[in-house]
Amino acid sequence: MSATAWVLHFDLDQFIAAVEIARHPELRGRPVVVGGTGDVTERAVVATASYEAREFGIQSGMPLRTAAKRCPEAVFLPADAPAYEEVSERVMAVLREFPVVVEVLGWDEAFLGAVTDEPETLAADVRSAVAERTGLSSSVGIGDNKLRAKLATGFGKPAGIFRLTQENWWDVMAERPTDALWGIGRKTAKKLAEAGLHTVLDLAGASPGDLAARFGPRLGPWYRLLAGGIGDAEVTATPWVAKSRSRETTFQQNLTDPGAVAAEVATLAQRVAEDVSEEGRPAARVAVKVRFAPFLTHTHSVTLPEPTADAAEIERAAGTVLAMFELTKPVRLLGVRAEFPVVTD
């Protein structure tokens, strides 16, 4: 008997917040909000919030000022895209070690195409490997197509596994509101409700002609397909090429001696140079990140005269970048990043 083809949806739990908490273990268990520069007086929105912060109604896309009003005791941190990208690349590399096809959807999620008789076992193995290698928690949805796998993840969160297929689709989804479907938002759900379609089952039983007349010849019938759990099951591998390599250190005790800061940057630069050498591609730019106490982060970078993997050149460039900072405040974190040349077709 041949094994069955499955679609798994892998999703990191509270990804950005989790990365920040991993870098700042003292924040574990506290409400953490990441967005903008971390300054709640500036115009910026929440990139993500820890589960503790979400209990106060804080959600992604919410203005930082609103989040601060809902939870004044929350810790607000600046977004650090290069750090999240670097962690994401490590996670996706772990996924690619399994006998699956990996289709990356973003920093924190991917579809996995797999042929197996034990999808739950595979999902558990993936979760364990990612946790062991990165320290991050994840959830996995198992489905017979992408739509069902994606929705299944929501039932598995946090840190769980859930299977959603044609077999249990109606038991799980029939009485849920239409915006429980992937692809239908609140505005569309409101319009569907105005048409008397409140639940997934209502939408699945609607007339295709009526839906086409109200929502258009393409979207209307498509909404009905969504309600039936019908979707694409093909997982396509996405090319992956690392854009950079980076290393960083958070200090238990803030650094106040510029000489100590310079020594740490040199050490990080050497480690990054080793990563660049293993990558087999030269670096084109070198960046240094300094996080001053308590959470003020600045990054500067330079373009190298020519791409190189030479450790001495990368260390020298990191020292040049460090000189761009005014080290007048205690330093709690240092990072060095080497960026590879942009590849164009």
Short mmCIF file of C-alpha atoms in Angstrom, two decimals:
data_model
loop_
_atom_site.label_atom_id
_atom_site.label_comp_id
_atom_site.label_asym_id
_atom_site.label_seq_id
_atom_site.Cartn_x
_atom_site.Cartn_y
_atom_site.Cartn_z
CA MET A 1 0.00 0.00 0.00
CA SER A 2 1.45 3.35 -1.04
CA ALA A 3 1.85 6.25 1.38
CA THR A 4 -0.50 9.23 1.27
CA ALA A 5 0.35 12.73 0.06
CA TRP A 6 -0.16 15.42 2.69
CA VAL A 7 0.22 19.16 3.01
CA LEU A 8 1.62 20.38 6.31
CA HIS A 9 1.49 24.04 7.31
CA PHE A 10 4.37 24.93 9.61
CA ASP A 11 3.99 28.13 11.61
CA LEU A 12 6.28 29.56 14.30
CA ASP A 13 4.41 30.65 17.42
CA GLN A 14 4.51 34.43 18.11
CA PHE A 15 7.66 34.47 15.94
CA ILE A 16 8.98 38.01 16.29
CA ALA A 17 8.14 38.19 19.97
CA ALA A 18 9.73 34.77 20.47
CA VAL A 19 12.97 35.92 18.83
CA GLU A 20 13.10 38.95 21.09
CA ILE A 21 12.34 36.92 24.20
CA ALA A 22 15.07 34.46 23.26
CA ARG A 23 17.48 37.39 23.11
CA HIS A 24 16.11 38.80 26.37
CA PRO A 25 15.24 35.84 28.60
CA GLU A 26 14.38 38.22 31.43
CA LEU A 27 11.25 39.17 29.47
CA ARG A 28 9.83 35.64 29.47
CA GLY A 29 6.32 35.63 30.86
CA ARG A 30 5.90 39.38 30.48
CA PRO A 31 3.74 41.19 27.90
CA VAL A 32 6.08 42.09 25.03
CA VAL A 33 5.14 44.24 22.05
CA VAL A 34 7.40 44.71 19.01
CA GLY A 35 6.97 47.50 16.47
CA GLY A 36 8.58 50.58 14.96
CA THR A 37 11.45 51.84 17.06
CA GLY A 38 9.76 50.72 20.24
CA ASP A 39 8.80 54.31 21.04
CA VAL A 40 5.06 54.44 21.76
CA THR A 41 4.99 58.20 21.08
CA GLU A 42 5.95 57.64 17.43
CA ARG A 43 3.65 56.73 14.58
CA ALA A 44 4.11 53.00 14.27
CA VAL A 45 2.09 49.82 14.54
CA VAL A 46 2.48 46.54 16.37
CA ALA A 47 4.48 43.99 14.37
CA THR A 48 3.69 41.26 16.86
CA ALA A 49 2.80 40.76 20.50
CA SER A 50 3.56 37.96 22.91
CA TYR A 51 0.69 35.81 24.10
CA GLU A 52 0.80 37.64 27.43
CA ALA A 53 0.28 40.95 25.61
CA ARG A 54 -2.49 39.52 23.44
CA GLU A 55 -4.50 38.85 26.57
CA PHE A 56 -4.93 42.63 26.77
CA GLY A 57 -6.37 42.73 23.26
CA ILE A 58 -3.15 43.83 21.58
CA GLN A 59 -2.97 42.67 17.95
CA SER A 60 -0.68 43.05 14.95
CA GLY A 61 -1.36 46.25 13.01
CA MET A 62 -2.62 48.11 16.07
CA PRO A 63 -1.04 51.55 16.70
CA LEU A 64 1.63 51.38 19.39
CA ARG A 65 -0.12 54.16 21.28
CA THR A 66 -3.29 52.10 21.48
CA ALA A 67 -1.32 49.08 22.63
CA ALA A 68 0.33 51.16 25.35
CA LYS A 69 -3.05 52.30 26.61
CA ARG A 70 -4.35 48.74 26.75
CA CYS A 71 -1.28 47.46 28.58
CA PRO A 72 0.89 50.22 30.10
CA GLU A 73 3.14 47.65 31.77
CA ALA A 74 4.07 46.00 28.45
CA VAL A 75 7.68 46.08 27.27
CA PHE A 76 7.91 47.78 23.87
CA LEU A 77 10.81 46.78 21.64
CA PRO A 78 11.99 48.04 18.23
CA ALA A 79 11.56 45.79 15.22
CA ASP A 80 14.80 44.23 14.00
CA ALA A 81 14.12 42.81 10.54
CA PRO A 82 17.66 41.49 9.84
CA ALA A 83 17.59 39.49 13.07
CA TYR A 84 14.21 37.96 12.23
CA GLU A 85 15.36 37.14 8.71
CA GLU A 86 18.48 35.44 10.02
CA VAL A 87 16.50 33.29 12.45
CA SER A 88 13.94 32.52 9.76
CA GLU A 89 16.68 31.32 7.42
CA ARG A 90 17.96 28.96 10.11
CA VAL A 91 14.48 27.58 10.68
CA MET A 92 13.85 27.00 6.97
CA ALA A 93 17.21 25.26 6.70
CA VAL A 94 16.06 22.82 9.40
CA LEU A 95 12.83 22.14 7.50
CA ARG A 96 14.79 21.36 4.34
CA GLU A 97 16.62 18.56 6.16
CA PHE A 98 13.40 16.54 6.17
CA PRO A 99 12.09 14.50 3.19
CA VAL A 100 9.58 17.20 2.26
CA VAL A 101 9.06 19.91 -0.32
CA VAL A 102 9.31 23.32 1.38
CA GLU A 103 7.31 26.27 0.07
CA VAL A 104 8.21 29.33 2.11
CA LEU A 105 5.34 31.74 2.82
CA GLY A 106 7.17 34.25 4.98
CA TRP A 107 9.57 34.61 7.87
CA ASP A 108 7.54 32.37 10.12
CA GLU A 109 5.60 29.92 7.98
CA ALA A 110 5.90 27.40 5.17
CA PHE A 111 3.96 24.66 3.47
CA LEU A 112 5.54 21.22 3.53
CA GLY A 113 4.62 18.67 0.90
CA ALA A 114 5.08 15.15 2.22
CA VAL A 115 4.29 11.56 1.33
CA THR A 116 3.85 9.54 4.51
CA ASP A 117 1.50 7.26 6.39
CA GLU A 118 2.20 9.10 9.65
CA PRO A 119 1.81 12.86 9.14
CA GLU A 120 1.43 13.52 12.89
CA THR A 121 4.75 11.80 13.55
CA LEU A 122 6.41 13.88 10.86
CA ALA A 123 4.87 17.05 12.26
CA ALA A 124 6.10 16.21 15.76
CA ASP A 125 9.60 15.49 14.45
CA VAL A 126 9.68 18.82 12.62
CA ARG A 127 8.54 20.71 15.70
CA SER A 128 11.13 18.96 17.87
CA ALA A 129 13.98 19.62 15.46
CA VAL A 130 13.16 23.32 15.15
CA ALA A 131 12.84 23.68 18.92
CA GLU A 132 16.13 21.88 19.53
CA ARG A 133 18.07 23.85 16.92
CA THR A 134 16.56 27.30 17.41
CA GLY A 135 14.73 27.26 20.73
CA LEU A 136 11.52 28.35 19.01
CA SER A 137 8.06 26.87 19.46
CA SER A 138 5.90 26.06 16.44
CA SER A 139 2.56 24.62 15.42
CA VAL A 140 1.74 22.38 12.48
CA GLY A 141 -1.51 21.98 10.58
CA ILE A 142 -2.07 18.81 8.57
CA GLY A 143 -4.39 18.81 5.59
CA ASP A 144 -5.21 17.23 2.26
CA ASN A 145 -4.71 20.65 0.63
CA LYS A 146 -3.16 24.01 1.48
CA LEU A 147 -6.39 25.64 2.63
CA ARG A 148 -7.19 22.94 5.15
CA ALA A 149 -3.58 22.70 6.36
CA LYS A 150 -3.42 26.46 6.89
CA LEU A 151 -6.67 26.51 8.84
CA ALA A 152 -5.65 23.45 10.84
CA THR A 153 -2.65 25.30 12.26
CA GLY A 154 -4.94 27.77 13.98
CA PHE A 155 -6.61 24.91 15.86
CA GLY A 156 -3.22 23.57 16.88
CA LYS A 157 -1.82 26.81 18.27
CA PRO A 158 0.07 27.29 20.35
CA ALA A 159 2.67 24.51 20.21
CA GLY A 160 0.35 21.86 18.82
CA ILE A 161 -0.66 19.74 15.85
CA PHE A 162 -4.10 19.46 14.26
CA ARG A 163 -5.45 17.58 11.25
CA LEU A 164 -8.21 19.04 9.07
CA THR A 165 -9.34 17.11 5.98
CA GLN A 166 -12.45 16.41 3.98
CA GLU A 167 -13.28 13.76 6.58
CA ASN A 168 -13.74 16.20 9.48
CA TRP A 169 -14.24 19.45 7.58
CA TRP A 170 -17.93 19.90 8.32
CA ASP A 171 -17.68 18.81 11.93
CA VAL A 172 -15.01 21.45 12.54
CA MET A 173 -16.01 24.25 10.19
CA ALA A 174 -19.74 24.13 9.40
CA GLU A 175 -21.00 26.43 12.15
CA ARG A 176 -18.03 28.79 12.21
CA PRO A 177 -18.39 32.35 10.84
CA THR A 178 -17.31 32.88 7.27
CA ASP A 179 -14.24 34.94 8.25
CA ALA A 180 -12.84 31.77 9.84
CA LEU A 181 -11.92 30.84 6.26
CA TRP A 182 -8.47 31.71 4.92
CA GLY A 183 -9.14 34.37 2.29
CA ILE A 184 -12.26 35.95 3.78
CA GLY A 185 -11.76 38.99 5.98
CA ARG A 186 -14.10 40.94 8.22
CA LYS A 187 -15.33 43.28 5.49
CA THR A 188 -16.22 40.43 3.15
CA ALA A 189 -17.80 38.51 6.02
CA LYS A 190 -19.99 41.52 6.75
CA LYS A 191 -21.13 41.65 3.13
CA LEU A 192 -21.82 37.92 3.18
CA ALA A 193 -23.87 38.37 6.35
CA GLU A 194 -25.89 41.09 4.64
CA ALA A 195 -26.71 38.46 2.02
CA GLY A 196 -27.88 36.10 4.75
CA LEU A 197 -24.73 33.98 4.73
CA HIS A 198 -23.42 33.86 8.29
CA THR A 199 -21.68 30.51 8.60
CA VAL A 200 -19.35 28.39 6.51
CA LEU A 201 -22.21 25.97 5.90
CA ASP A 202 -24.44 28.85 4.74
CA LEU A 203 -21.80 29.93 2.25
CA ALA A 204 -21.20 26.41 0.98
CA GLY A 205 -24.90 26.05 0.19
CA ALA A 206 -25.26 29.42 -1.52
CA SER A 207 -26.14 29.73 -5.19
CA PRO A 208 -23.01 30.24 -7.35
CA GLY A 209 -25.04 32.53 -9.58
CA ASP A 210 -26.15 34.72 -6.69
CA LEU A 211 -22.59 34.92 -5.35
CA ALA A 212 -21.27 35.85 -8.79
CA ALA A 213 -23.87 38.58 -9.15
CA ARG A 214 -23.08 40.06 -5.74
CA PHE A 215 -19.30 39.59 -5.56
CA GLY A 216 -18.24 39.20 -9.17
CA PRO A 217 -17.86 36.24 -11.54
CA ARG A 218 -14.49 35.21 -10.08
CA LEU A 219 -14.66 35.99 -6.37
CA GLY A 220 -18.26 34.91 -5.78
CA PRO A 221 -17.88 31.27 -6.86
CA TRP A 222 -14.42 31.17 -5.24
CA TYR A 223 -15.90 32.02 -1.84
CA ARG A 224 -18.19 29.02 -2.18
CA LEU A 225 -15.22 26.77 -2.95
CA LEU A 226 -13.46 28.03 0.16
CA ALA A 227 -16.49 27.14 2.23
CA GLY A 228 -16.24 23.58 0.96
CA GLY A 229 -12.59 23.40 1.94
CA ILE A 230 -11.57 23.04 -1.69
CA GLY A 231 -8.11 24.29 -2.57
CA ASP A 232 -4.74 23.70 -4.18
CA ALA A 233 -2.76 20.72 -2.90
CA GLU A 234 0.46 21.27 -4.85
CA VAL A 235 3.45 22.38 -2.78
CA THR A 236 6.20 23.97 -4.86
CA ALA A 237 9.75 24.32 -3.63
CA THR A 238 10.86 27.93 -3.49
CA PRO A 239 14.47 28.80 -4.28
CA TRP A 240 16.31 29.86 -1.16
CA VAL A 241 19.52 31.81 -1.10
CA ALA A 242 20.82 33.36 2.09
CA LYS A 243 20.95 37.16 1.90
CA SER A 244 23.28 37.55 4.85
CA ARG A 245 25.01 35.94 7.76
CA SER A 246 24.96 37.50 11.20
CA ARG A 247 25.98 36.94 14.78
CA GLU A 248 25.00 38.83 17.89
CA THR A 249 25.40 38.72 21.64
CA THR A 250 23.23 40.04 24.44
CA PHE A 251 25.25 40.75 27.54
CA GLN A 252 24.08 39.85 31.02
CA GLN A 253 25.95 42.91 32.26
CA ASN A 254 25.99 46.04 30.10
CA LEU A 255 29.33 47.00 28.56
CA THR A 256 30.60 50.46 29.42
CA ASP A 257 34.23 50.20 28.25
CA PRO A 258 34.68 51.13 24.56
CA GLY A 259 37.67 48.79 24.41
CA ALA A 260 35.51 45.86 25.54
CA VAL A 261 32.89 46.79 22.95
CA ALA A 262 35.52 46.83 20.20
CA ALA A 263 36.85 43.45 21.31
CA GLU A 264 33.37 41.91 21.24
CA VAL A 265 32.70 43.31 17.76
CA ALA A 266 35.99 41.84 16.54
CA THR A 267 35.02 38.44 17.93
CA LEU A 268 31.59 38.58 16.30
CA ALA A 269 33.18 39.64 13.00
CA GLN A 270 35.45 36.60 13.10
CA ARG A 271 32.49 34.31 13.66
CA VAL A 272 30.58 35.94 10.81
CA ALA A 273 33.63 35.56 8.57
CA GLU A 274 33.62 31.83 9.31
CA ASP A 275 29.95 31.67 8.32
CA VAL A 276 30.66 33.58 5.11
CA SER A 277 33.48 31.19 4.27
CA GLU A 278 31.19 28.19 4.81
CA GLU A 279 28.57 29.82 2.58
CA GLY A 280 31.09 29.92 -0.25
CA ARG A 281 30.16 33.44 -1.32
CA PRO A 282 31.93 36.73 -0.59
CA ALA A 283 30.36 39.48 1.49
CA ALA A 284 29.54 42.83 -0.10
CA ARG A 285 28.55 44.85 2.97
CA VAL A 286 29.25 44.70 6.68
CA ALA A 287 26.87 46.06 9.30
CA VAL A 288 27.17 46.52 13.05
CA LYS A 289 24.21 46.74 15.40
CA VAL A 290 24.45 48.28 18.85
CA ARG A 291 21.63 48.13 21.35
CA PHE A 292 22.12 50.64 24.11
CA ALA A 293 20.48 50.21 27.48
CA PRO A 294 17.63 49.88 27.91
CA PHE A 295 16.39 49.08 24.36
CA LEU A 296 17.63 51.75 21.94
CA THR A 297 19.02 50.06 18.83
CA HIS A 298 21.11 51.62 16.05
CA THR A 299 22.65 50.01 12.97
CA HIS A 300 25.31 51.32 10.60
CA SER A 301 26.95 49.63 7.63
CA VAL A 302 29.59 50.06 4.92
CA THR A 303 30.02 48.66 1.43
CA LEU A 304 33.28 46.82 1.02
CA PRO A 305 35.69 47.99 -1.72
CA GLU A 306 35.06 44.61 -3.32
CA PRO A 307 33.27 41.46 -2.18
CA THR A 308 35.42 39.31 0.06
CA ALA A 309 35.38 36.37 2.46
CA ASP A 310 38.67 37.39 4.06
CA ALA A 311 38.27 37.38 7.84
CA ALA A 312 40.73 40.23 8.36
CA GLU A 313 38.85 42.45 5.88
CA ILE A 314 35.47 41.71 7.44
CA GLU A 315 36.84 42.40 10.93
CA ARG A 316 38.47 45.61 9.74
CA ALA A 317 35.19 46.74 8.14
CA ALA A 318 33.28 45.98 11.35
CA GLY A 319 35.76 48.14 13.26
CA THR A 320 35.22 50.95 10.77
CA VAL A 321 31.47 50.74 11.21
CA LEU A 322 31.76 50.66 15.00
CA ALA A 323 33.60 53.98 14.84
CA MET A 324 30.39 55.52 13.45
CA PHE A 325 28.69 55.06 16.85
CA GLU A 326 28.94 57.35 19.85
CA LEU A 327 29.54 54.91 22.68
CA THR A 328 28.30 57.20 25.41
CA LYS A 329 25.70 54.84 26.85
CA PRO A 330 25.92 51.31 28.28
CA VAL A 331 25.72 48.60 25.60
CA ARG A 332 23.48 45.57 26.15
CA LEU A 333 23.70 43.94 22.72
CA LEU A 334 26.14 43.85 19.80
CA GLY A 335 25.70 42.31 16.37
CA VAL A 336 27.70 41.98 13.17
CA ARG A 337 26.12 41.14 9.82
CA ALA A 338 27.74 40.35 6.48
CA GLU A 339 25.49 40.87 3.46
CA PHE A 340 25.99 39.03 0.22
CA PRO A 341 25.87 40.74 -3.20
CA VAL A 342 22.39 41.08 -4.66
CA VAL A 343 21.88 38.51 -7.40
CA THR A 344 20.01 39.78 -10.46
CA ASP A 345 18.75 37.82 -13.43
#
